[in-house]
PDB file of C-alpha atoms in Angstrom:
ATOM      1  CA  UNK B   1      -1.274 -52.029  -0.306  1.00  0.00           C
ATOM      2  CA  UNK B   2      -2.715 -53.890  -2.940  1.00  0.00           C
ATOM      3  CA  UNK B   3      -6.418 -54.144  -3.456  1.00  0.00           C
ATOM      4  CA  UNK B   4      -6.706 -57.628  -4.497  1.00  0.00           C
ATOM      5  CA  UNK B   5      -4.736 -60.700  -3.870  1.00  0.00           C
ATOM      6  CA  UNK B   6      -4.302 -63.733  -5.536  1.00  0.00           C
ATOM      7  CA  UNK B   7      -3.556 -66.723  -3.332  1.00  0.00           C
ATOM      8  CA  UNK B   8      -2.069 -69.877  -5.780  1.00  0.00           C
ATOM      9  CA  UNK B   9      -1.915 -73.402  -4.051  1.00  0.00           C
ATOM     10  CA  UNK B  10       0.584 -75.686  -6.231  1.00  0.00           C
ATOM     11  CA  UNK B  11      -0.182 -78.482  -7.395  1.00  0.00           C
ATOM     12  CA  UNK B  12       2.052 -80.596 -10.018  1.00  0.00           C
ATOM     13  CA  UNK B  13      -0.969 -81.398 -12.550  1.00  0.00           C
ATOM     14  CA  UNK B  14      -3.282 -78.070 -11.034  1.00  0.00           C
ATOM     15  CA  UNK B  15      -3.080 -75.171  -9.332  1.00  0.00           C
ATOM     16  CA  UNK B  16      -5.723 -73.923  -6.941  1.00  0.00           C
ATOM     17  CA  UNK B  17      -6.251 -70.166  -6.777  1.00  0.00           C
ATOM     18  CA  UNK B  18      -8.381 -68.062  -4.122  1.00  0.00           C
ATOM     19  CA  UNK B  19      -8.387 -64.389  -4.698  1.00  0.00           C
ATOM     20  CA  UNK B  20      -9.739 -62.400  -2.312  1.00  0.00           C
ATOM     21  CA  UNK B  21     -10.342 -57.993  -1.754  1.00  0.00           C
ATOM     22  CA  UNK B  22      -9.323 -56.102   1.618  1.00  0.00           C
ATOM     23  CA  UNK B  23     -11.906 -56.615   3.065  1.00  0.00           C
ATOM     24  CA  UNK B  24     -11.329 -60.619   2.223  1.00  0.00           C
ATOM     25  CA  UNK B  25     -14.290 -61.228   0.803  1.00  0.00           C
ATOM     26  CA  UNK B  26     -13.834 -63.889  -2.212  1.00  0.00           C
ATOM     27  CA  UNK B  27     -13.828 -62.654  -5.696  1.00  0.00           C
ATOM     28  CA  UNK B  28     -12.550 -65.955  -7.481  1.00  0.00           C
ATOM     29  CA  UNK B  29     -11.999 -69.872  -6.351  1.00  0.00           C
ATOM     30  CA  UNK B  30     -10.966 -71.474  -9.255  1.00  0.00           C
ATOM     31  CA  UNK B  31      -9.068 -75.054  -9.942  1.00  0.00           C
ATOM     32  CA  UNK B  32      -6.561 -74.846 -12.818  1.00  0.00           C
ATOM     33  CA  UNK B  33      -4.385 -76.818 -15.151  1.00  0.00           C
ATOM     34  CA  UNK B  34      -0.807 -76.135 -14.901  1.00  0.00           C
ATOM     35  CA  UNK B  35      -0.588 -75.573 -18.501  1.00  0.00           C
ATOM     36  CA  UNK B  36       0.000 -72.738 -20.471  1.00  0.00           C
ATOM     37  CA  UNK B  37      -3.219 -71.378 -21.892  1.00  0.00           C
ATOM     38  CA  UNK B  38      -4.700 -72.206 -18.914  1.00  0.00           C
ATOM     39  CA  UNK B  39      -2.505 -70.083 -16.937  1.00  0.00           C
ATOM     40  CA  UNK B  40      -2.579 -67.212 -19.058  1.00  0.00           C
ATOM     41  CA  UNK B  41      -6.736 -67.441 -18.910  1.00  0.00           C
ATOM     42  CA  UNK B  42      -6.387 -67.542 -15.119  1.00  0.00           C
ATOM     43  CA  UNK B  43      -4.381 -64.423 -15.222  1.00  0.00           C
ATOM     44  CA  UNK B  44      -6.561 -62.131 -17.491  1.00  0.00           C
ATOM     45  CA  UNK B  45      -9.509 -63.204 -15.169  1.00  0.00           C
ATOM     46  CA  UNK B  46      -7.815 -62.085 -12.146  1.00  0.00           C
ATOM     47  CA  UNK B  47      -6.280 -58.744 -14.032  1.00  0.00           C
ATOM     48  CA  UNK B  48     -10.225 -58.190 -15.172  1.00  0.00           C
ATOM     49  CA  UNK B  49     -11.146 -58.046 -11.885  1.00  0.00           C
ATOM     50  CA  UNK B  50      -8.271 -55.669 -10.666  1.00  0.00           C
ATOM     51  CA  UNK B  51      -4.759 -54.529 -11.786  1.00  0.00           C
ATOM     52  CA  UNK B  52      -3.720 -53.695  -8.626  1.00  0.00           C
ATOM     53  CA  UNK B  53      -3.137 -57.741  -7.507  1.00  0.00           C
ATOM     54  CA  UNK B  54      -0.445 -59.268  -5.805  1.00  0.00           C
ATOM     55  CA  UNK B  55      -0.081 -62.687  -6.203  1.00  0.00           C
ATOM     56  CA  UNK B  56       1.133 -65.326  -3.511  1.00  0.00           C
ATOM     57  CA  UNK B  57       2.581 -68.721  -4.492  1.00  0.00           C
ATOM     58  CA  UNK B  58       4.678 -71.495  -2.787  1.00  0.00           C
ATOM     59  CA  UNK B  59       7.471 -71.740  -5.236  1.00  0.00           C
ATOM     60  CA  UNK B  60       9.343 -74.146  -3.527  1.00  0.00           C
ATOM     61  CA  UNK B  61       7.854 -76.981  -5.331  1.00  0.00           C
ATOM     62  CA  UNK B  62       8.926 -77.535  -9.336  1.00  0.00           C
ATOM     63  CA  UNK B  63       4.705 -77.335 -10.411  1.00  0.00           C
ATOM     64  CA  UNK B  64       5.501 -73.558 -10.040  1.00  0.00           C
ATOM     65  CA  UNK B  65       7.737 -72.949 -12.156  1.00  0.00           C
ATOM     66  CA  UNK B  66       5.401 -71.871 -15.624  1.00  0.00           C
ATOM     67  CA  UNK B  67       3.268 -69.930 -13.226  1.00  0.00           C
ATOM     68  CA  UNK B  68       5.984 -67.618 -11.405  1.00  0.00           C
ATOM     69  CA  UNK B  69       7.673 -67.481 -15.461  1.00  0.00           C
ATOM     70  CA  UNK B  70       3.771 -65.972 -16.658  1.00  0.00           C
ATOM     71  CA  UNK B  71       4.138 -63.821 -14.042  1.00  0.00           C
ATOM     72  CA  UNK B  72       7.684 -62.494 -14.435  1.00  0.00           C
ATOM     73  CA  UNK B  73       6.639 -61.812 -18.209  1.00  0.00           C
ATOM     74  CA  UNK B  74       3.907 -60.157 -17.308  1.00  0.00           C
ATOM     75  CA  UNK B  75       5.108 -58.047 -14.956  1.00  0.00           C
ATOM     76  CA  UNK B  76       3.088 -59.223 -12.333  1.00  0.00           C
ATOM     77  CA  UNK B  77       4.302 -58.669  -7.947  1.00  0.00           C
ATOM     78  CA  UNK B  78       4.500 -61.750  -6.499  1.00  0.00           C
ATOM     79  CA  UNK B  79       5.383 -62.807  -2.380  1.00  0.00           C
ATOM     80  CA  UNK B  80       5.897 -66.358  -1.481  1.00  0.00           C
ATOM     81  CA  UNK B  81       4.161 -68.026   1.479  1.00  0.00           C
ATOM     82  CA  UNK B  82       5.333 -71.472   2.768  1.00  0.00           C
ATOM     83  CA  UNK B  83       3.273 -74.673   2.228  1.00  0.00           C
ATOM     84  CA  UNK B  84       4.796 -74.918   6.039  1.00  0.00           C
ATOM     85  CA  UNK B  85       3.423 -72.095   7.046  1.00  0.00           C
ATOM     86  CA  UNK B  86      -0.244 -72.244   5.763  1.00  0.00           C
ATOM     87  CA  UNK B  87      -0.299 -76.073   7.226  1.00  0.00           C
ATOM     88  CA  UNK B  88       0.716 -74.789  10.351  1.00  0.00           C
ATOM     89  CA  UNK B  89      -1.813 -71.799  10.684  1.00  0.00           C
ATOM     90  CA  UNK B  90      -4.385 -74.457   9.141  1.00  0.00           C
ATOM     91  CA  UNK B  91      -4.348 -76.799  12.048  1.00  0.00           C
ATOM     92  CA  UNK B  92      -6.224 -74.140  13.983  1.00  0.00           C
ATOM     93  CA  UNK B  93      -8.720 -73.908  11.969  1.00  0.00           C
ATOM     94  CA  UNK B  94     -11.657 -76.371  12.176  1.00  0.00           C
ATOM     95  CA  UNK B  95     -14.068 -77.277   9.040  1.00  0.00           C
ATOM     96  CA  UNK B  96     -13.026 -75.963   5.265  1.00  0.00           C
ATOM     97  CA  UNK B  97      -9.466 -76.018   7.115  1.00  0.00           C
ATOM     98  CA  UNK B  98      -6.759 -75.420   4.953  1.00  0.00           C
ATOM     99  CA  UNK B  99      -9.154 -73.336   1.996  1.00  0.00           C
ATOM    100  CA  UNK B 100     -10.711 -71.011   4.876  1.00  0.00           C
ATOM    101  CA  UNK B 101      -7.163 -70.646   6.107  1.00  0.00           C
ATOM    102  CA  UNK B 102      -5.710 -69.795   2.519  1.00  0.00           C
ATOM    103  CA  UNK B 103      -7.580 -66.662   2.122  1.00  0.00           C
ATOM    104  CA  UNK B 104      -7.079 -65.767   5.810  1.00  0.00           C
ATOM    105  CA  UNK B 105      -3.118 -66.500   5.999  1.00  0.00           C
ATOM    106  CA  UNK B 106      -2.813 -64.906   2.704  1.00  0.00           C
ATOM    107  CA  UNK B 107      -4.451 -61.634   3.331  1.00  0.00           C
ATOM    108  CA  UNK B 108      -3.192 -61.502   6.678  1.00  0.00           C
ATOM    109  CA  UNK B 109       0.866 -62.388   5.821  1.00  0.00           C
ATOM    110  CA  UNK B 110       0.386 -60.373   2.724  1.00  0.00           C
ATOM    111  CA  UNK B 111      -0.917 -56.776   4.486  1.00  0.00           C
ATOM    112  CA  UNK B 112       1.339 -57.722   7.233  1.00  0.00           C
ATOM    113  CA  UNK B 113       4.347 -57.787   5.045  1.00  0.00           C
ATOM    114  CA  UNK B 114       5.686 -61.015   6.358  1.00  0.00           C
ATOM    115  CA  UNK B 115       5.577 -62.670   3.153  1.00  0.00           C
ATOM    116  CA  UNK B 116       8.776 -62.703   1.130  1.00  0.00           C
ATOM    117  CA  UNK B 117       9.089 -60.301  -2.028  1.00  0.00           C
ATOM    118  CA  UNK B 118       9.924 -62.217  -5.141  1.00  0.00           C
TER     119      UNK B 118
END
């Protein structure tokens, strides 16, 4: 099991990512330009914090595509979760709603291998 994930909400102009440790405490919330450099920046932050990440992404949506590509070339394990299936676990969640339920779907769809291996 990995020790850290990294949860990425698409976006088609910015990406959102939450990463969180096993115990899901928050290590990094951070909004991010779907660009390039950007992307690469976001990456060595994450890596600085632990090289033992997998990453989570909804790659059913085009924004995506340069992030899962930095990823590939950097040899970096990646799952997919759903936007479907984080709106549905969000609607039981009351107050930071979908954020809170991020980190918790993540971590929990992640360790519970029901997320897809890319």
């Amino acid at each position: 099991m990995p020790r850290i994930w990294a949860g990425v909400d698409i976006g088609k102009e910015h990406h959102h990512c939450v990463v969180i440790d096993a115990d899901g405490g928050r290590l990094l919330s951070r909004r991010v330009l779907n660009d390039e450099t950007a992307l690469l920046e976001l990456i060595g932050d994450v890596l600085a914090l632990d090289t033992d990440v997998l990453w989570a992404v909804d790659p059913n949506h085009g924004g995506a595509a340069l992030l899962i590509g930095l990823l590939l070339g950097h040899d970096q394990p990646m799952v997919y979760i759903t936007g479907l299936t984080v709106h549905r676990a969000s609607a039981t969640y009351r107050g930071e709603g979908k954020t809170q339920c991020q980190e918790v779907c993540g971590a929990g769809l992640l360790s519970s291998g029901s997320a897809k291996l890319m």
